[in-house]
Coordinates of N, CA and C in Angstrom, one line a residue:
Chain A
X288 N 86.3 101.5 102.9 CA 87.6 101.8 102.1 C 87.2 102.2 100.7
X289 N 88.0 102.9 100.0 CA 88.0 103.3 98.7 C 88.0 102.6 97.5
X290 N 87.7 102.5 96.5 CA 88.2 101.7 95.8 C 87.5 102.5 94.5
X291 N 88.3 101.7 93.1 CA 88.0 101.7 92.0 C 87.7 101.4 90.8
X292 N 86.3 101.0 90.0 CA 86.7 100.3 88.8 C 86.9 100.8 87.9
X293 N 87.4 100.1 86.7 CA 87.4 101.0 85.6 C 86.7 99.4 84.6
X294 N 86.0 100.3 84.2 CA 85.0 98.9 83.5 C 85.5 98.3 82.1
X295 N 86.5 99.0 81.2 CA 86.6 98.2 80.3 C 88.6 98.3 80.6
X296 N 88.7 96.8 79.8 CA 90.6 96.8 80.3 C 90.7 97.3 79.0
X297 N 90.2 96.9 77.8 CA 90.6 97.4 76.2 C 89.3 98.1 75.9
X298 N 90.1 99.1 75.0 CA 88.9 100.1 74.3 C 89.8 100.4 73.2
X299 N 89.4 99.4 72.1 CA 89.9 100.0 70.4 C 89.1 100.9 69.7
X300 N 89.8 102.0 69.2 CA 88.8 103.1 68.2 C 89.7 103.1 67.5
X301 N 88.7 104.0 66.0 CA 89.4 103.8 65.1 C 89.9 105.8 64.9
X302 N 90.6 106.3 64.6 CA 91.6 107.6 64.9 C 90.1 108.7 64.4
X303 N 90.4 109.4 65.1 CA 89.5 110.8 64.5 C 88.1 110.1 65.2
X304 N 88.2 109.6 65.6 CA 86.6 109.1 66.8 C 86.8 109.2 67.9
X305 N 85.1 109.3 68.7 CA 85.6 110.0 69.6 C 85.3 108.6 71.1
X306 N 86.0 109.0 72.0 CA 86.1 107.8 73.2 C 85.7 108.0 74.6
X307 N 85.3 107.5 75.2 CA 85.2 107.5 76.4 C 85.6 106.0 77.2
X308 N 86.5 106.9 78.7 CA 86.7 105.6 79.1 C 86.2 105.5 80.3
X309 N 85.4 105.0 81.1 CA 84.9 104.7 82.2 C 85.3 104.5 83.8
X310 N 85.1 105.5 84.6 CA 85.6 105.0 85.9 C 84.5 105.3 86.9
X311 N 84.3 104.2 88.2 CA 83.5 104.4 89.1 C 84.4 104.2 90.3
X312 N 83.9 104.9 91.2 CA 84.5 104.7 92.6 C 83.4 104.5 94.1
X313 N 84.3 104.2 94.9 CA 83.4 104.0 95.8 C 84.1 104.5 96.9
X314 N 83.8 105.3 97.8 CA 84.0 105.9 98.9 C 83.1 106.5 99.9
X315 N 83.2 106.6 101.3 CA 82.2 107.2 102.3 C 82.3 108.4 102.5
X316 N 83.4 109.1 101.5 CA 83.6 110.6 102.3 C 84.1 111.6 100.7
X317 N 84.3 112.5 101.1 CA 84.6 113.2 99.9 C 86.0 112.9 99.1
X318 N 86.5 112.6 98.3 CA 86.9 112.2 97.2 C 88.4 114.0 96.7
X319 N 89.0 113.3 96.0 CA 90.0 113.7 94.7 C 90.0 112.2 94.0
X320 N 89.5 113.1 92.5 CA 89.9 112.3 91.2 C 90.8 112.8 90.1
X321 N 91.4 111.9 89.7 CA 92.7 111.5 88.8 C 92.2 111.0 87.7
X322 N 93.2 111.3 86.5 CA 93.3 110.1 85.1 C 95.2 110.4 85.1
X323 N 95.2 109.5 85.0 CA 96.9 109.2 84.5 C 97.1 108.4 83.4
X324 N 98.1 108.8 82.5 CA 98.1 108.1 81.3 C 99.4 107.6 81.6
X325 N 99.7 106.3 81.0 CA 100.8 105.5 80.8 C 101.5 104.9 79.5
X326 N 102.9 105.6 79.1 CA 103.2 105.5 77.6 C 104.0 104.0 77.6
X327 N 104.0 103.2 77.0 CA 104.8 101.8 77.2 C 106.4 101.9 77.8
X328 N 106.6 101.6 79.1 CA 107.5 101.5 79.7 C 108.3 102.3 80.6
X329 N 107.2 103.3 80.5 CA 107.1 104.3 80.9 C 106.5 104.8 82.2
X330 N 106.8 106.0 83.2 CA 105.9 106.7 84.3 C 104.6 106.9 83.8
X331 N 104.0 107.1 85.1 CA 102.6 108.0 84.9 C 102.8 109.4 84.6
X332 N 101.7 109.8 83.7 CA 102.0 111.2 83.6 C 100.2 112.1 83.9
X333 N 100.2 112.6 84.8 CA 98.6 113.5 84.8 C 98.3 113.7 84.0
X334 N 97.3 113.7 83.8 CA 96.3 113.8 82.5 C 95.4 115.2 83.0
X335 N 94.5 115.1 84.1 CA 94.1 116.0 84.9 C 93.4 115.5 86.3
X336 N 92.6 116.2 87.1 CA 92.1 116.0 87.9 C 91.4 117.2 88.9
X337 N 90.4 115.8 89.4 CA 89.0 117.2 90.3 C 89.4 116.6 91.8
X338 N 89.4 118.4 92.1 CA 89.5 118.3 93.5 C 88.4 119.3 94.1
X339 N 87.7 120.3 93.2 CA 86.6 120.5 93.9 C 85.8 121.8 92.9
X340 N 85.0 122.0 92.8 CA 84.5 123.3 92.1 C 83.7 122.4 90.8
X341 N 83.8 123.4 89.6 CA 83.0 122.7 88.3 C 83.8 121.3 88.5
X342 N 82.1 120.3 88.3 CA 82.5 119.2 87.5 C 83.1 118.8 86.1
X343 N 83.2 119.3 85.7 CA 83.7 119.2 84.1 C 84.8 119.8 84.0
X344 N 85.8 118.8 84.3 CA 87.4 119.1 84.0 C 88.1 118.9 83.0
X345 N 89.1 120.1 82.2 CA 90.0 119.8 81.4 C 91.7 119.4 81.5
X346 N 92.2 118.5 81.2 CA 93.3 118.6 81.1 C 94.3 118.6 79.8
X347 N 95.4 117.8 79.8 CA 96.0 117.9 78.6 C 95.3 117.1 78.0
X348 N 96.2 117.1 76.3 CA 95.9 116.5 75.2 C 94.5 116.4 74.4
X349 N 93.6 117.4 75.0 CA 92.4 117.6 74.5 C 91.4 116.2 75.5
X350 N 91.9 116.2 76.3 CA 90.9 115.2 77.4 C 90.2 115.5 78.3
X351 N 89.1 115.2 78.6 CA 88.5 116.1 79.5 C 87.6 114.8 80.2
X352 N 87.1 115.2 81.4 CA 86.2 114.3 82.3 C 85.4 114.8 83.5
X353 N 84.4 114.0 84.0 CA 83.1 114.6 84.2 C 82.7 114.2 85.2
X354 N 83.1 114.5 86.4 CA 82.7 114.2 87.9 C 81.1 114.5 88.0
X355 N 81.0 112.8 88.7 CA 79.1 112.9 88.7 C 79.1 111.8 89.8
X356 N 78.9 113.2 91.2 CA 78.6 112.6 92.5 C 77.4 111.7 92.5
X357 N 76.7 112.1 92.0 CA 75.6 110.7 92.4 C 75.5 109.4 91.7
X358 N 76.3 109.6 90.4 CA 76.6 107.9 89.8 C 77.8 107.7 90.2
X359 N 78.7 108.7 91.1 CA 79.6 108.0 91.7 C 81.2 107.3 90.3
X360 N 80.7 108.4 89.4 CA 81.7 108.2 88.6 C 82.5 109.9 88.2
X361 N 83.5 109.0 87.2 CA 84.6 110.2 86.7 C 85.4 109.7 85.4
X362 N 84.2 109.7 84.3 CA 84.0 109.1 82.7 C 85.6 110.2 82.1
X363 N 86.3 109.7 81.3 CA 87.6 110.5 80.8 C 87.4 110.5 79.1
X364 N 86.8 111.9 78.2 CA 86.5 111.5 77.5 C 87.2 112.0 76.4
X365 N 87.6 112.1 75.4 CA 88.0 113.0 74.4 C 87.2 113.0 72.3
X366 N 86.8 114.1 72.0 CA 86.1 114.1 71.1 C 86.5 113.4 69.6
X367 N 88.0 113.2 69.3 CA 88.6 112.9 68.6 C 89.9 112.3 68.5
X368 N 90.4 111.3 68.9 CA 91.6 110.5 68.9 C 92.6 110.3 67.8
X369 N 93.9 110.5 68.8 CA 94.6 109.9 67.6 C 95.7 109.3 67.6
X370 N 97.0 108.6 67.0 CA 97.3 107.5 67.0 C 97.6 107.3 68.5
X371 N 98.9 108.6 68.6 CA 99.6 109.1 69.6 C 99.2 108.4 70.9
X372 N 97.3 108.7 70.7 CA 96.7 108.6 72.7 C 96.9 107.2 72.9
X373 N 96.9 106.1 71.9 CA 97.8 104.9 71.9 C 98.7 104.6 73.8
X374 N 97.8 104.5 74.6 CA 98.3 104.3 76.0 C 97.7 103.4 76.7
X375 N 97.5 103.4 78.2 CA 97.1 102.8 79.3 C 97.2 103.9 79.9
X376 N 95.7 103.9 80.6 CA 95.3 104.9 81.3 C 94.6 105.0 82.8
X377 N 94.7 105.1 83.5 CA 94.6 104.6 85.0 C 93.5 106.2 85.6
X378 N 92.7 105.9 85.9 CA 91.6 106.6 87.3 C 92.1 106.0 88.3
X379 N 92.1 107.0 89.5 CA 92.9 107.1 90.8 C 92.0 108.1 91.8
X380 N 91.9 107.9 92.4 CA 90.8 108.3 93.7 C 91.8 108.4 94.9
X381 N 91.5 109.6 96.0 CA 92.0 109.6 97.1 C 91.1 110.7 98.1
X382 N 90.7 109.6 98.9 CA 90.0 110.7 100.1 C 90.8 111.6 100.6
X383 N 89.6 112.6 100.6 CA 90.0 114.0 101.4 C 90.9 113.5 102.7
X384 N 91.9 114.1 103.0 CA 92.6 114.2 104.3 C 93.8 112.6 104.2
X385 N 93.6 111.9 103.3 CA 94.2 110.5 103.3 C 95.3 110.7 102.5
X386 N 96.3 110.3 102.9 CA 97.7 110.4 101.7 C 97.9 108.9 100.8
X387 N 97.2 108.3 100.8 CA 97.0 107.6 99.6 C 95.9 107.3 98.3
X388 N 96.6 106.8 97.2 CA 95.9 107.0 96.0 C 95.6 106.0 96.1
X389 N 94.1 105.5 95.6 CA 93.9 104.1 95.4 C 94.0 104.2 93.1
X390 N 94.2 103.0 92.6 CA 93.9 103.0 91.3 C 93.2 102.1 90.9
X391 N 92.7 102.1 89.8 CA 92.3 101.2 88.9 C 93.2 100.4 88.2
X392 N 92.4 99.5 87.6 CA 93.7 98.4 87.3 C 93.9 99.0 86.0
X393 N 93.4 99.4 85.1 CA 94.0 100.3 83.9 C 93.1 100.3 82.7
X394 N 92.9 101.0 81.7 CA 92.2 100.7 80.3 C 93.0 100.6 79.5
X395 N 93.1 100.1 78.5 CA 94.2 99.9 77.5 C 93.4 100.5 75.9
X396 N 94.1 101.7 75.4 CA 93.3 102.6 74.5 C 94.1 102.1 73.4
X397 N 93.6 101.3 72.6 CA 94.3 101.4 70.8 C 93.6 102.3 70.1
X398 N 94.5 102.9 69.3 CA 93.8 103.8 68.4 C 94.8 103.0 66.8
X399 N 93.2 102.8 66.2 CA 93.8 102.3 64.6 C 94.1 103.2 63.9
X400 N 94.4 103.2 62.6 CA 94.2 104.1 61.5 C 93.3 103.5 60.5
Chain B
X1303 N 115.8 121.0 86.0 CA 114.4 120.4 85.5 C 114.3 120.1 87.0
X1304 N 113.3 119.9 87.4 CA 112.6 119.7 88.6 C 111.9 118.0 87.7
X1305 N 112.3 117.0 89.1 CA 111.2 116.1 88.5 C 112.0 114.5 89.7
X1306 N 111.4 113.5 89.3 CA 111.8 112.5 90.2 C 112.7 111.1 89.0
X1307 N 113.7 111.0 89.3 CA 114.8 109.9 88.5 C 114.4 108.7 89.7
X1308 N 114.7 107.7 88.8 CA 114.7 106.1 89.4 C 116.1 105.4 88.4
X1309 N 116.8 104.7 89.1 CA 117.3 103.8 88.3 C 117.6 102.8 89.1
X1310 N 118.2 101.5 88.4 CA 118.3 101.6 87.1 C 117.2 101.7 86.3
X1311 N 117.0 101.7 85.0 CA 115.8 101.5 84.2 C 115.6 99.9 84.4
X1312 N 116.3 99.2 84.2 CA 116.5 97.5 83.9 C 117.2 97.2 85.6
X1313 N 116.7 96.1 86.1 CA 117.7 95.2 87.1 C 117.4 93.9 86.9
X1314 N 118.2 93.3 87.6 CA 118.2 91.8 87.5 C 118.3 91.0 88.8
X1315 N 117.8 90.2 89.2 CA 118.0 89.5 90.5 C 118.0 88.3 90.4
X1316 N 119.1 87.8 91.2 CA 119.4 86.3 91.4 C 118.6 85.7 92.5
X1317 N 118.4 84.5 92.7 CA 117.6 84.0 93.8 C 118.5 83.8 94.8
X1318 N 117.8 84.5 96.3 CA 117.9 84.5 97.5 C 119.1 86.0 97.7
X1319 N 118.9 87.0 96.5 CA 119.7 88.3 96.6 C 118.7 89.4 96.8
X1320 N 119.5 90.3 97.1 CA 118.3 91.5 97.6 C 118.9 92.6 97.0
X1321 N 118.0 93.1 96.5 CA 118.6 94.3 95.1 C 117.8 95.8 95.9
X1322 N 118.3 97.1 95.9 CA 118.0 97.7 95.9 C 117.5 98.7 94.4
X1323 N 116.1 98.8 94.6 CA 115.8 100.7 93.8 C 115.6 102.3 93.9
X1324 N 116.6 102.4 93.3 CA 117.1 104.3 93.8 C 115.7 105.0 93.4
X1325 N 115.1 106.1 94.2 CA 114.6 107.1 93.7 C 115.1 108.2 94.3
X1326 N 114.8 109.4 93.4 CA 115.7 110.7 94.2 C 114.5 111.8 93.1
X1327 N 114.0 112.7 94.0 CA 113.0 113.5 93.3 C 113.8 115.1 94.3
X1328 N 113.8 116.5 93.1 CA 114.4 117.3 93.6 C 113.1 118.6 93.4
X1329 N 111.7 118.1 93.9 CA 111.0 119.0 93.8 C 110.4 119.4 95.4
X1330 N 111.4 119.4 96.0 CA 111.2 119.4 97.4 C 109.9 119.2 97.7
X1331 N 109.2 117.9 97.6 CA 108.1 117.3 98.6 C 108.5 116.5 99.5
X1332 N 107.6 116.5 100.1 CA 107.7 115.4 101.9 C 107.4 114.5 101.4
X1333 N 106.6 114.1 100.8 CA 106.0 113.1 100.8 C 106.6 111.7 98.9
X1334 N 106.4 110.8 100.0 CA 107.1 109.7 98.7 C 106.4 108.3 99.1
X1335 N 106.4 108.2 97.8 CA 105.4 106.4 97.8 C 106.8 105.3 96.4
X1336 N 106.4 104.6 97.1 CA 106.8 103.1 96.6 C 105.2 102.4 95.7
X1337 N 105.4 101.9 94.8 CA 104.1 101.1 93.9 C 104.8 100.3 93.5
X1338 N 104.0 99.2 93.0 CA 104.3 97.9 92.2 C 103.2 97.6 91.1
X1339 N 103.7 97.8 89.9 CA 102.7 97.6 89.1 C 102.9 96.3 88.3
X1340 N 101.8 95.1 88.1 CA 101.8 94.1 87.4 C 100.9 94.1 86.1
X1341 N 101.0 93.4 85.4 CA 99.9 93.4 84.3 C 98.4 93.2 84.7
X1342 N 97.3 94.1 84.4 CA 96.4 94.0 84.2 C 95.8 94.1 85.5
X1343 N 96.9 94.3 86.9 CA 96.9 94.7 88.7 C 96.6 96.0 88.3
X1344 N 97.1 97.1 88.1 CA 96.3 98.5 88.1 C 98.1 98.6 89.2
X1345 N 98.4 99.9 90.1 CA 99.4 100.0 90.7 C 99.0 99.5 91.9
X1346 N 99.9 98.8 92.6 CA 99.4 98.8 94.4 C 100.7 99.3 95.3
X1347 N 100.6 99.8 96.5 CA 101.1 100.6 96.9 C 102.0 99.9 98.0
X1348 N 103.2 99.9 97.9 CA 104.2 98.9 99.0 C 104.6 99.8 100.1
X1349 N 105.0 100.8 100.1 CA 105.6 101.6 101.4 C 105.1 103.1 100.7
X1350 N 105.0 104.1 101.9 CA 105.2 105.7 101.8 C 106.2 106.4 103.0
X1351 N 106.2 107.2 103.0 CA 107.0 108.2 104.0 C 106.2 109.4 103.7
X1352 N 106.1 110.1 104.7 CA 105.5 111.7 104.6 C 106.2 112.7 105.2
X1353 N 107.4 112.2 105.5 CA 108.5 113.2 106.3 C 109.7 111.8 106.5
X1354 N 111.0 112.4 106.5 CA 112.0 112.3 106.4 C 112.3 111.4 108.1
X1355 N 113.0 110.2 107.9 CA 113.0 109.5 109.0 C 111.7 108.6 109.7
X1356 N 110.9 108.6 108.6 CA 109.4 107.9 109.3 C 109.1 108.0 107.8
X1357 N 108.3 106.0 107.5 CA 107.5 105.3 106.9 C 106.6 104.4 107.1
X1358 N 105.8 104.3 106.4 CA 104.4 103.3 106.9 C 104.4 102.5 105.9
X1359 N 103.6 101.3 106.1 CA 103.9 100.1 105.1 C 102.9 99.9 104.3
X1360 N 102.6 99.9 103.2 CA 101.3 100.4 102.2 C 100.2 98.4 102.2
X1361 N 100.0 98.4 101.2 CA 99.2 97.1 100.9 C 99.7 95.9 100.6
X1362 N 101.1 96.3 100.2 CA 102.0 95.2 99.9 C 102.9 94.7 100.5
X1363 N 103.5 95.2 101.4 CA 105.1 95.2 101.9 C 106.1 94.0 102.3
X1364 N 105.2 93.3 102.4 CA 106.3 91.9 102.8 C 106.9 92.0 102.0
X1365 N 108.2 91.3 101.9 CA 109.4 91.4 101.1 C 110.1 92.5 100.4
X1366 N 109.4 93.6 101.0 CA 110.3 94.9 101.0 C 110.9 95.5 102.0
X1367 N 112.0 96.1 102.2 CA 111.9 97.3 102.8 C 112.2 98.7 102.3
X1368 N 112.3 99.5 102.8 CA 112.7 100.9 103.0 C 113.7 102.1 103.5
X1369 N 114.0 102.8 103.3 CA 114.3 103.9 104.4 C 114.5 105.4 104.0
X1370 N 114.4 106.8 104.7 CA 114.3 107.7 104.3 C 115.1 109.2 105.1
X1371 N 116.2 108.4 105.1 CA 117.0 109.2 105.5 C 117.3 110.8 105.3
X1372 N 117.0 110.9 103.6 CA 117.1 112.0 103.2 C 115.7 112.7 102.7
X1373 N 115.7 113.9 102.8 CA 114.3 114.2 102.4 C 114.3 113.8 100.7
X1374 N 115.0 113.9 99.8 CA 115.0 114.0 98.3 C 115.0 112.3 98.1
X1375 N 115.6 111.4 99.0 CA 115.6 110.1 98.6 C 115.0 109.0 99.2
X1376 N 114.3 107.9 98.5 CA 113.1 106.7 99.1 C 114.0 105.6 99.1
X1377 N 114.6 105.1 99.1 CA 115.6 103.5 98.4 C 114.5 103.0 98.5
X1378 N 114.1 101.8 97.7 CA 113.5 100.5 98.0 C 114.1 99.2 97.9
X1379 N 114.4 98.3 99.1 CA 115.1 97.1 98.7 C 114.0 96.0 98.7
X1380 N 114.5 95.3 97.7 CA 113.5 94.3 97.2 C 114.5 92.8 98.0
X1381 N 114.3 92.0 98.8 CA 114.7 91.4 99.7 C 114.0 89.6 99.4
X1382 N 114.9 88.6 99.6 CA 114.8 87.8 98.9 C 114.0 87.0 99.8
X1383 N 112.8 87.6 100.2 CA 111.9 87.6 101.1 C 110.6 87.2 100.0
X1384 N 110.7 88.0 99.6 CA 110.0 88.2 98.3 C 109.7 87.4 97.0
X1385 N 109.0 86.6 96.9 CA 109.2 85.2 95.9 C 108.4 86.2 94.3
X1386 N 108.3 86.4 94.9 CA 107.8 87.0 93.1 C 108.2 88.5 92.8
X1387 N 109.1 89.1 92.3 CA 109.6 90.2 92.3 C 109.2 90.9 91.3
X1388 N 109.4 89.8 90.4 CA 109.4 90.4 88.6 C 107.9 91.4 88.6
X1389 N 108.1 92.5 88.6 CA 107.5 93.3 87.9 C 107.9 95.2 87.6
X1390 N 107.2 95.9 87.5 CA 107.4 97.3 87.0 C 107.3 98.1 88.3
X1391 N 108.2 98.7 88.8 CA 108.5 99.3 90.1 C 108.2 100.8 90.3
X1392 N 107.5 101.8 90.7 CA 107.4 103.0 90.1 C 107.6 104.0 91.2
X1393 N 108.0 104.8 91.3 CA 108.3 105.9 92.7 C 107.5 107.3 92.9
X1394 N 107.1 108.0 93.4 CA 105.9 108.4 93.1 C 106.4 109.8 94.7
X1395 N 106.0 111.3 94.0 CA 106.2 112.0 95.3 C 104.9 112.9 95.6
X1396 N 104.7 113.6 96.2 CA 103.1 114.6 96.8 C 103.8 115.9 97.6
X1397 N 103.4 116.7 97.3 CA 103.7 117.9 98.3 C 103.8 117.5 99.7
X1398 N 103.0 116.6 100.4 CA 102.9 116.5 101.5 C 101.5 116.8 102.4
X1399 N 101.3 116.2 103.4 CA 100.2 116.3 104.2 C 99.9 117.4 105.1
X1400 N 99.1 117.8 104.9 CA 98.2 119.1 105.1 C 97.7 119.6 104.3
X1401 N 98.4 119.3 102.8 CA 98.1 120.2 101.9 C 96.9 120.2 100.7
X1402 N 95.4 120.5 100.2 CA 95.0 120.4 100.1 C 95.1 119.2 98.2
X1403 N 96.6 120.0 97.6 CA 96.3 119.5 96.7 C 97.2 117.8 96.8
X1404 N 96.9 116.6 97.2 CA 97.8 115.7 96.8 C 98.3 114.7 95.8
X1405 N 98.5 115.5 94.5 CA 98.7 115.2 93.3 C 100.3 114.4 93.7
X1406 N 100.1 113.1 93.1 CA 101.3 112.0 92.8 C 102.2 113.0 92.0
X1407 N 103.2 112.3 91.5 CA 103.9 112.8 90.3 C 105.0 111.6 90.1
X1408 N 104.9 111.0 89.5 CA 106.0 109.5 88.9 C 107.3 109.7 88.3
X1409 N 108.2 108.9 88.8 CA 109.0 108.6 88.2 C 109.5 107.9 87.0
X1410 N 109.8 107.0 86.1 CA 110.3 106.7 84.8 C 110.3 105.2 85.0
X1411 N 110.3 105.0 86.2 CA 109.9 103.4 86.4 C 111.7 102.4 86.9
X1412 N 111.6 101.4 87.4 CA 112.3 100.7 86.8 C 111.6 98.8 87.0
X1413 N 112.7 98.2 85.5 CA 111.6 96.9 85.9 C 112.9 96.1 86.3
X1414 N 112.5 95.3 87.0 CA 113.0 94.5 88.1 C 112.2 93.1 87.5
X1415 N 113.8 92.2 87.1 CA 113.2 90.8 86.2 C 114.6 89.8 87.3
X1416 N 114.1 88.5 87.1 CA 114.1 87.9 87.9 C 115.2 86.6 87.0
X1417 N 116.7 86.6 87.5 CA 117.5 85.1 86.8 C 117.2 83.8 87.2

């Protein structure tokens, strides 16, 4: 069965630095990867995601992440932060052909000033 | 606007009542999921449907049910089956099965707190 970690629950930076947030998964078969960002009280909203071709995906808000079959991860990273990315952010995995998402339990991103 | 509504935002439940949560998404997908999200749980998945009149019961389902009468709408009733309700409820739709891309898309949430 699928599953997911995301290794840190908080990740404080300080604004105009740059972050990375960590996800591994584990599956027996080929994969779709997710980041979804969560604003307080709020839906999920896609961030982006790999479903097959170049590993090095862009999505919104200047975030990008990096599917790497053999360490079995999908790192979500962005060069420069700012207060705004102030979220909860969830990696989400779903095998090919399976209609459900598995997630992670979430990272929680502070951005200081 | 194309997109998926939930309400209420806020509900409240009394003990041994069964509250229903609306979702209605008008982006014509087949497919619809039910989640329950808790603090520091990550989301887990209570019920889906992938067509209209048929659902399957996800990781969670005791004390829920369902039904999907309509293609655009999921109900969820939260059933006083259910000893721990309080949390953040989210509705969630997919183009559907077959299709290669099956990207979620969320609803606005509603939280369901407990009198």
């Amino acid at each position: 069965a699928q599953s997911v970690t995301q290794l840190d629950s908080q990740v404080p930076v300080f604004e105009e630095a740059p972050v990375e947030l960590r996800c591994n998964y584990s599956s027996s078969v080929s994969v779709y990867l997710f980041w979804y960002v969560q604003y307080p009280n709020q839906g999920l909203q896609l961030l982006l995601k790999y479903l097959s071709g170049s590993t090095l995906v862009k999505g919104i808000n200047g975030f990008e992440a990096e599917f790497n079959k053999s360490q079995t991860s999908f790192h979500l990273r962005k060069p420069s932060v700012h207060i705004s990315d102030t979220a909860e952010y969830f990696c989400a995995v779903s095998e090919r052909g399976s209609e459900k998402l598995v997630f992670g339990k979430g990272t929680k991103l502070t951005v200081n000033p | 606007d194309g997109g998926i509504t939930q309400s209420p935002k806020y509900l409240f439940r009394k003990e041994g009542q069964n509250v229903t949560l609306s979702c209605e998404q008008n982006l014509n997908h087949d497919a619809m999921y039910w989640y329950r999200q808790d603090p520091g749980q990550g989301l887990r998945l209570i019920y889906y449907s992938q067509i209209v009149n048929d659902f399957q019961k996800g990781d969670i389902a005791e004390g829920y049910s369902v039904s999907r009468e309509k293609k655009e709408s999921f109900p969820l009733t939260v059933t006083s089956a259910q000893k721990n309700p309080t949390a953040f409820y989210l509705c969630a739709s997919s183009i559907g099965l077959a299709r290669e891309q099956e990207t979620q898309y969320f609803g606005p949430g509603t939280r369901l707190l407990v009198l």
